[in-house]
Amino acid sequence: MKKTKIKVPAKINLTLDIEGAKDGYHILESLVASVDIFDTVCVKARKDNLIKITFSGVPLGVSVQKSNAYRAAESFKREFGTGGADITIKRTIPIGAGLGSSSADIAGVLSAMRKLYKVNRDLSYIANGLGSDVAYMLKGGYAVMRGRGERVEKIEGVKRTFYLLIVTGKSGVSTVESYKGYDKIGKLYPKNTSAAVSLLKEDDPDNFFTVLKNDLYESSATLLPEIKDAVDKLREYGAAVMTGSGSAVYGIYKTKKERDKAYKVFYYDFGDRMIKAKTV
């Protein structure tokens, strides 16, 4: 019986600029990167039209039928007239952290079913109907997301690997509430994505670290003060940024040695909430 396996990496936002709003959505420009924390999606073809999904690892938080992975499988089957599938998803990307867990599962299901059923089509239009950053998760790597996340520009030729110390939150942050908080604050922040892309291409990490930022940080830190506590602590040993709408924040380092030293320094503060990672 036909089957296939796909590994989808987590993502971090290196910058997140909010450029305004249109038709009820915030318009973004964000430099993003893939991270070596993966969800693994295995798909096996069925002879009938049923979709069956089994999850393991990080808890899902909703029923299988309400999961975005299930929606993705049903959307693919309906769009291309394929058969059903038995799907297993091993989840290791933390949820509610701004690391793209749900979007990774959507991208993994779409990619695996495309490979399984030999569908030679771009899936971005399906991805954009299922989540704002799913189109990026289908591609990965260094890229700039624009609009609601549906426009993705890959950044080619960057060989730099950054080492990360990710601190996960004790609880998650609602993306909806974070954006509401941003609107309530009503502050305009400098737009750093263009400068960050240029410095990344120039391989100037020291100056690159100075322009990393997230326009949702102040709002999310108000909703969950531990975000500010983590960023302030990590900044004692270099650059630190919140990813997505939180609750995860990360310290970013040029070398594995620096990252591992920071891990030892901050273990007393964060313990097992820390994840060693790197960009991929």
mmCIF file with all atom_site columns, N, CA, C and O in Angstrom, residues 7 12 19-20 22 27 36 38 45 52 58 61 77 89 111 116 165-166 180 182 185 192 231 234 266 277:
data_model
loop_
_atom_site.group_PDB
_atom_site.id
_atom_site.type_symbol
_atom_site.label_atom_id
_atom_site.label_alt_id
_atom_site.label_comp_id
_atom_site.label_asym_id
_atom_site.label_entity_id
_atom_site.label_seq_id
_atom_site.pdbx_PDB_ins_code
_atom_site.Cartn_x
_atom_site.Cartn_y
_atom_site.Cartn_z
_atom_site.occupancy
_atom_site.B_iso_or_equiv
_atom_site.pdbx_formal_charge
_atom_site.auth_seq_id
_atom_site.auth_comp_id
_atom_site.auth_asym_id
_atom_site.auth_atom_id
_atom_site.pdbx_PDB_model_num
ATOM 1   N N  . LYS A 1 7   ? 8.635   15.562 7.108  1.00 0.00 ? 7   LYS A N  1
ATOM 2   C CA . LYS A 1 7   ? 8.989   16.276 8.332  1.00 0.00 ? 7   LYS A CA 1
ATOM 3   C C  . LYS A 1 7   ? 8.896   17.773 8.062  1.00 0.00 ? 7   LYS A C  1
ATOM 4   O O  . LYS A 1 7   ? 9.474   18.272 7.092  1.00 0.00 ? 7   LYS A O  1
ATOM 5   N N  . ILE A 1 12  ? 10.534  30.611 13.261 1.00 0.00 ? 12  ILE A N  1
ATOM 6   C CA . ILE A 1 12  ? 10.611  31.770 14.144 1.00 0.00 ? 12  ILE A CA 1
ATOM 7   C C  . ILE A 1 12  ? 10.444  33.030 13.298 1.00 0.00 ? 12  ILE A C  1
ATOM 8   O O  . ILE A 1 12  ? 10.812  33.053 12.124 1.00 0.00 ? 12  ILE A O  1
ATOM 9   N N  . GLU A 1 19  ? 2.066   46.686 9.150  1.00 0.00 ? 19  GLU A N  1
ATOM 10  C CA . GLU A 1 19  ? 2.046   47.838 8.251  1.00 0.00 ? 19  GLU A CA 1
ATOM 11  C C  . GLU A 1 19  ? 0.685   48.480 8.118  1.00 0.00 ? 19  GLU A C  1
ATOM 12  O O  . GLU A 1 19  ? 0.515   49.448 7.375  1.00 0.00 ? 19  GLU A O  1
ATOM 13  N N  . GLY A 1 20  ? -0.308  47.955 8.827  1.00 0.00 ? 20  GLY A N  1
ATOM 14  C CA . GLY A 1 20  ? -1.650  48.513 8.750  1.00 0.00 ? 20  GLY A CA 1
ATOM 15  C C  . GLY A 1 20  ? -2.681  47.409 8.776  1.00 0.00 ? 20  GLY A C  1
ATOM 16  O O  . GLY A 1 20  ? -2.399  46.281 9.201  1.00 0.00 ? 20  GLY A O  1
ATOM 17  N N  . LYS A 1 22  ? -6.397  45.830 6.584  1.00 0.00 ? 22  LYS A N  1
ATOM 18  C CA . LYS A 1 22  ? -7.243  45.881 5.404  1.00 0.00 ? 22  LYS A CA 1
ATOM 19  C C  . LYS A 1 22  ? -8.254  44.747 5.465  1.00 0.00 ? 22  LYS A C  1
ATOM 20  O O  . LYS A 1 22  ? -7.892  43.602 5.749  1.00 0.00 ? 22  LYS A O  1
ATOM 21  N N  . ILE A 1 27  ? -1.947  43.742 8.101  1.00 0.00 ? 27  ILE A N  1
ATOM 22  C CA . ILE A 1 27  ? -1.014  43.547 6.998  1.00 0.00 ? 27  ILE A CA 1
ATOM 23  C C  . ILE A 1 27  ? 0.404   43.508 7.572  1.00 0.00 ? 27  ILE A C  1
ATOM 24  O O  . ILE A 1 27  ? 0.821   44.432 8.283  1.00 0.00 ? 27  ILE A O  1
ATOM 25  N N  . ASP A 1 36  ? 15.095  23.675 13.611 1.00 0.00 ? 36  ASP A N  1
ATOM 26  C CA . ASP A 1 36  ? 15.172  22.214 13.632 1.00 0.00 ? 36  ASP A CA 1
ATOM 27  C C  . ASP A 1 36  ? 14.395  21.562 14.778 1.00 0.00 ? 36  ASP A C  1
ATOM 28  O O  . ASP A 1 36  ? 14.891  20.712 15.511 1.00 0.00 ? 36  ASP A O  1
ATOM 29  N N  . PHE A 1 38  ? 10.717  19.543 14.716 1.00 0.00 ? 38  PHE A N  1
ATOM 30  C CA . PHE A 1 38  ? 9.895   19.040 13.620 1.00 0.00 ? 38  PHE A CA 1
ATOM 31  C C  . PHE A 1 38  ? 8.628   18.341 14.108 1.00 0.00 ? 38  PHE A C  1
ATOM 32  O O  . PHE A 1 38  ? 8.635   17.662 15.138 1.00 0.00 ? 38  PHE A O  1
ATOM 33  N N  . ALA A 1 45  ? -2.342  5.651  1.886  1.00 0.00 ? 45  ALA A N  1
ATOM 34  C CA . ALA A 1 45  ? -3.572  5.705  1.087  1.00 0.00 ? 45  ALA A CA 1
ATOM 35  C C  . ALA A 1 45  ? -4.595  4.689  1.577  1.00 0.00 ? 45  ALA A C  1
ATOM 36  O O  . ALA A 1 45  ? -4.239  3.586  2.014  1.00 0.00 ? 45  ALA A O  1
ATOM 37  N N  . LYS A 1 52  ? -8.599  9.355  8.424  1.00 0.00 ? 52  LYS A N  1
ATOM 38  C CA . LYS A 1 52  ? -8.378  8.957  9.812  1.00 0.00 ? 52  LYS A CA 1
ATOM 39  C C  . LYS A 1 52  ? -7.030  9.520  10.262 1.00 0.00 ? 52  LYS A C  1
ATOM 40  O O  . LYS A 1 52  ? -6.015  9.285  9.601  1.00 0.00 ? 52  LYS A O  1
ATOM 41  N N  . VAL A 1 58  ? 3.093   16.167 21.531 1.00 0.00 ? 58  VAL A N  1
ATOM 42  C CA . VAL A 1 58  ? 2.491   17.360 22.120 1.00 0.00 ? 58  VAL A CA 1
ATOM 43  C C  . VAL A 1 58  ? 0.980   17.295 21.967 1.00 0.00 ? 58  VAL A C  1
ATOM 44  O O  . VAL A 1 58  ? 0.469   17.074 20.864 1.00 0.00 ? 58  VAL A O  1
ATOM 45  N N  . GLY A 1 61  ? -5.197  19.548 21.851 1.00 0.00 ? 61  GLY A N  1
ATOM 46  C CA . GLY A 1 61  ? -6.021  20.611 22.431 1.00 0.00 ? 61  GLY A CA 1
ATOM 47  C C  . GLY A 1 61  ? -7.438  20.693 21.893 1.00 0.00 ? 61  GLY A C  1
ATOM 48  O O  . GLY A 1 61  ? -8.282  21.379 22.469 1.00 0.00 ? 61  GLY A O  1
ATOM 49  N N  . LYS A 1 77  ? -8.452  16.326 -0.400 1.00 0.00 ? 77  LYS A N  1
ATOM 50  C CA . LYS A 1 77  ? -9.246  15.263 -1.014 1.00 0.00 ? 77  LYS A CA 1
ATOM 51  C C  . LYS A 1 77  ? -10.361 15.840 -1.877 1.00 0.00 ? 77  LYS A C  1
ATOM 52  O O  . LYS A 1 77  ? -10.599 15.380 -3.005 1.00 0.00 ? 77  LYS A O  1
ATOM 53  N N  . ILE A 1 89  ? 0.484   11.766 12.976 1.00 0.00 ? 89  ILE A N  1
ATOM 54  C CA . ILE A 1 89  ? 1.273   12.984 13.158 1.00 0.00 ? 89  ILE A CA 1
ATOM 55  C C  . ILE A 1 89  ? 1.954   12.931 14.518 1.00 0.00 ? 89  ILE A C  1
ATOM 56  O O  . ILE A 1 89  ? 1.284   12.869 15.550 1.00 0.00 ? 89  ILE A O  1
ATOM 57  N N  . SER A 1 111 ? 1.530   18.485 1.945  1.00 0.00 ? 111 SER A N  1
ATOM 58  C CA . SER A 1 111 ? 2.719   18.032 1.209  1.00 0.00 ? 111 SER A CA 1
ATOM 59  C C  . SER A 1 111 ? 2.748   16.522 1.069  1.00 0.00 ? 111 SER A C  1
ATOM 60  O O  . SER A 1 111 ? 3.090   15.991 0.005  1.00 0.00 ? 111 SER A O  1
ATOM 61  N N  . LEU A 1 116 ? 1.934   11.588 -2.044 1.00 0.00 ? 116 LEU A N  1
ATOM 62  C CA . LEU A 1 116 ? 1.299   10.272 -2.072 1.00 0.00 ? 116 LEU A CA 1
ATOM 63  C C  . LEU A 1 116 ? 0.469   10.079 -3.341 1.00 0.00 ? 116 LEU A C  1
ATOM 64  O O  . LEU A 1 116 ? 0.549   9.037  -4.001 1.00 0.00 ? 116 LEU A O  1
ATOM 65  N N  . LEU A 1 165 ? 18.239  29.614 21.612 1.00 0.00 ? 165 LEU A N  1
ATOM 66  C CA . LEU A 1 165 ? 17.807  29.109 22.906 1.00 0.00 ? 165 LEU A CA 1
ATOM 67  C C  . LEU A 1 165 ? 16.359  29.566 23.070 1.00 0.00 ? 165 LEU A C  1
ATOM 68  O O  . LEU A 1 165 ? 16.083  30.735 23.357 1.00 0.00 ? 165 LEU A O  1
ATOM 69  N N  . ILE A 1 166 ? 15.440  28.654 22.815 1.00 0.00 ? 166 ILE A N  1
ATOM 70  C CA . ILE A 1 166 ? 14.017  28.977 22.834 1.00 0.00 ? 166 ILE A CA 1
ATOM 71  C C  . ILE A 1 166 ? 13.464  28.710 24.229 1.00 0.00 ? 166 ILE A C  1
ATOM 72  O O  . ILE A 1 166 ? 13.659  27.629 24.793 1.00 0.00 ? 166 ILE A O  1
ATOM 73  N N  . LYS A 1 180 ? -5.607  42.515 19.123 1.00 0.00 ? 180 LYS A N  1
ATOM 74  C CA . LYS A 1 180 ? -6.507  43.503 19.737 1.00 0.00 ? 180 LYS A CA 1
ATOM 75  C C  . LYS A 1 180 ? -5.712  44.426 20.661 1.00 0.00 ? 180 LYS A C  1
ATOM 76  O O  . LYS A 1 180 ? -5.936  45.644 20.671 1.00 0.00 ? 180 LYS A O  1
ATOM 77  N N  . TYR A 1 182 ? -2.533  45.126 20.403 1.00 0.00 ? 182 TYR A N  1
ATOM 78  C CA . TYR A 1 182 ? -1.712  45.990 19.548 1.00 0.00 ? 182 TYR A CA 1
ATOM 79  C C  . TYR A 1 182 ? -2.526  47.190 19.078 1.00 0.00 ? 182 TYR A C  1
ATOM 80  O O  . TYR A 1 182 ? -2.049  48.334 19.114 1.00 0.00 ? 182 TYR A O  1
ATOM 81  N N  . ILE A 1 185 ? -3.060  49.656 21.956 1.00 0.00 ? 185 ILE A N  1
ATOM 82  C CA . ILE A 1 185 ? -1.861  50.441 22.269 1.00 0.00 ? 185 ILE A CA 1
ATOM 83  C C  . ILE A 1 185 ? -1.708  51.580 21.263 1.00 0.00 ? 185 ILE A C  1
ATOM 84  O O  . ILE A 1 185 ? -1.352  52.705 21.610 1.00 0.00 ? 185 ILE A O  1
ATOM 85  N N  . ASN A 1 192 ? 11.598  47.185 10.328 1.00 0.00 ? 192 ASN A N  1
ATOM 86  C CA . ASN A 1 192 ? 12.970  46.682 10.293 1.00 0.00 ? 192 ASN A CA 1
ATOM 87  C C  . ASN A 1 192 ? 13.215  45.544 9.322  1.00 0.00 ? 192 ASN A C  1
ATOM 88  O O  . ASN A 1 192 ? 14.350  45.127 9.131  1.00 0.00 ? 192 ASN A O  1
ATOM 89  N N  . VAL A 1 231 ? 12.458  37.789 27.941 1.00 0.00 ? 231 VAL A N  1
ATOM 90  C CA . VAL A 1 231 ? 13.236  38.605 27.019 1.00 0.00 ? 231 VAL A CA 1
ATOM 91  C C  . VAL A 1 231 ? 14.285  39.413 27.771 1.00 0.00 ? 231 VAL A C  1
ATOM 92  O O  . VAL A 1 231 ? 15.465  39.469 27.381 1.00 0.00 ? 231 VAL A O  1
ATOM 93  N N  . LEU A 1 234 ? 17.116  37.029 28.887 1.00 0.00 ? 234 LEU A N  1
ATOM 94  C CA . LEU A 1 234 ? 17.952  36.574 27.773 1.00 0.00 ? 234 LEU A CA 1
ATOM 95  C C  . LEU A 1 234 ? 18.814  37.699 27.208 1.00 0.00 ? 234 LEU A C  1
ATOM 96  O O  . LEU A 1 234 ? 19.926  37.453 26.735 1.00 0.00 ? 234 LEU A O  1
ATOM 97  N N  . PHE A 1 266 ? 21.239  30.174 32.027 1.00 0.00 ? 266 PHE A N  1
ATOM 98  C CA . PHE A 1 266 ? 19.821  30.415 32.281 1.00 0.00 ? 266 PHE A CA 1
ATOM 99  C C  . PHE A 1 266 ? 19.054  29.181 32.755 1.00 0.00 ? 266 PHE A C  1
ATOM 100 O O  . PHE A 1 266 ? 17.835  29.263 32.949 1.00 0.00 ? 266 PHE A O  1
ATOM 101 N N  . ALA A 1 277 ? 18.117  24.889 19.757 1.00 0.00 ? 277 ALA A N  1
ATOM 102 C CA . ALA A 1 277 ? 17.734  24.723 18.362 1.00 0.00 ? 277 ALA A CA 1
ATOM 103 C C  . ALA A 1 277 ? 18.680  25.524 17.474 1.00 0.00 ? 277 ALA A C  1
ATOM 104 O O  . ALA A 1 277 ? 19.578  26.197 17.962 1.00 0.00 ? 277 ALA A O  1
#
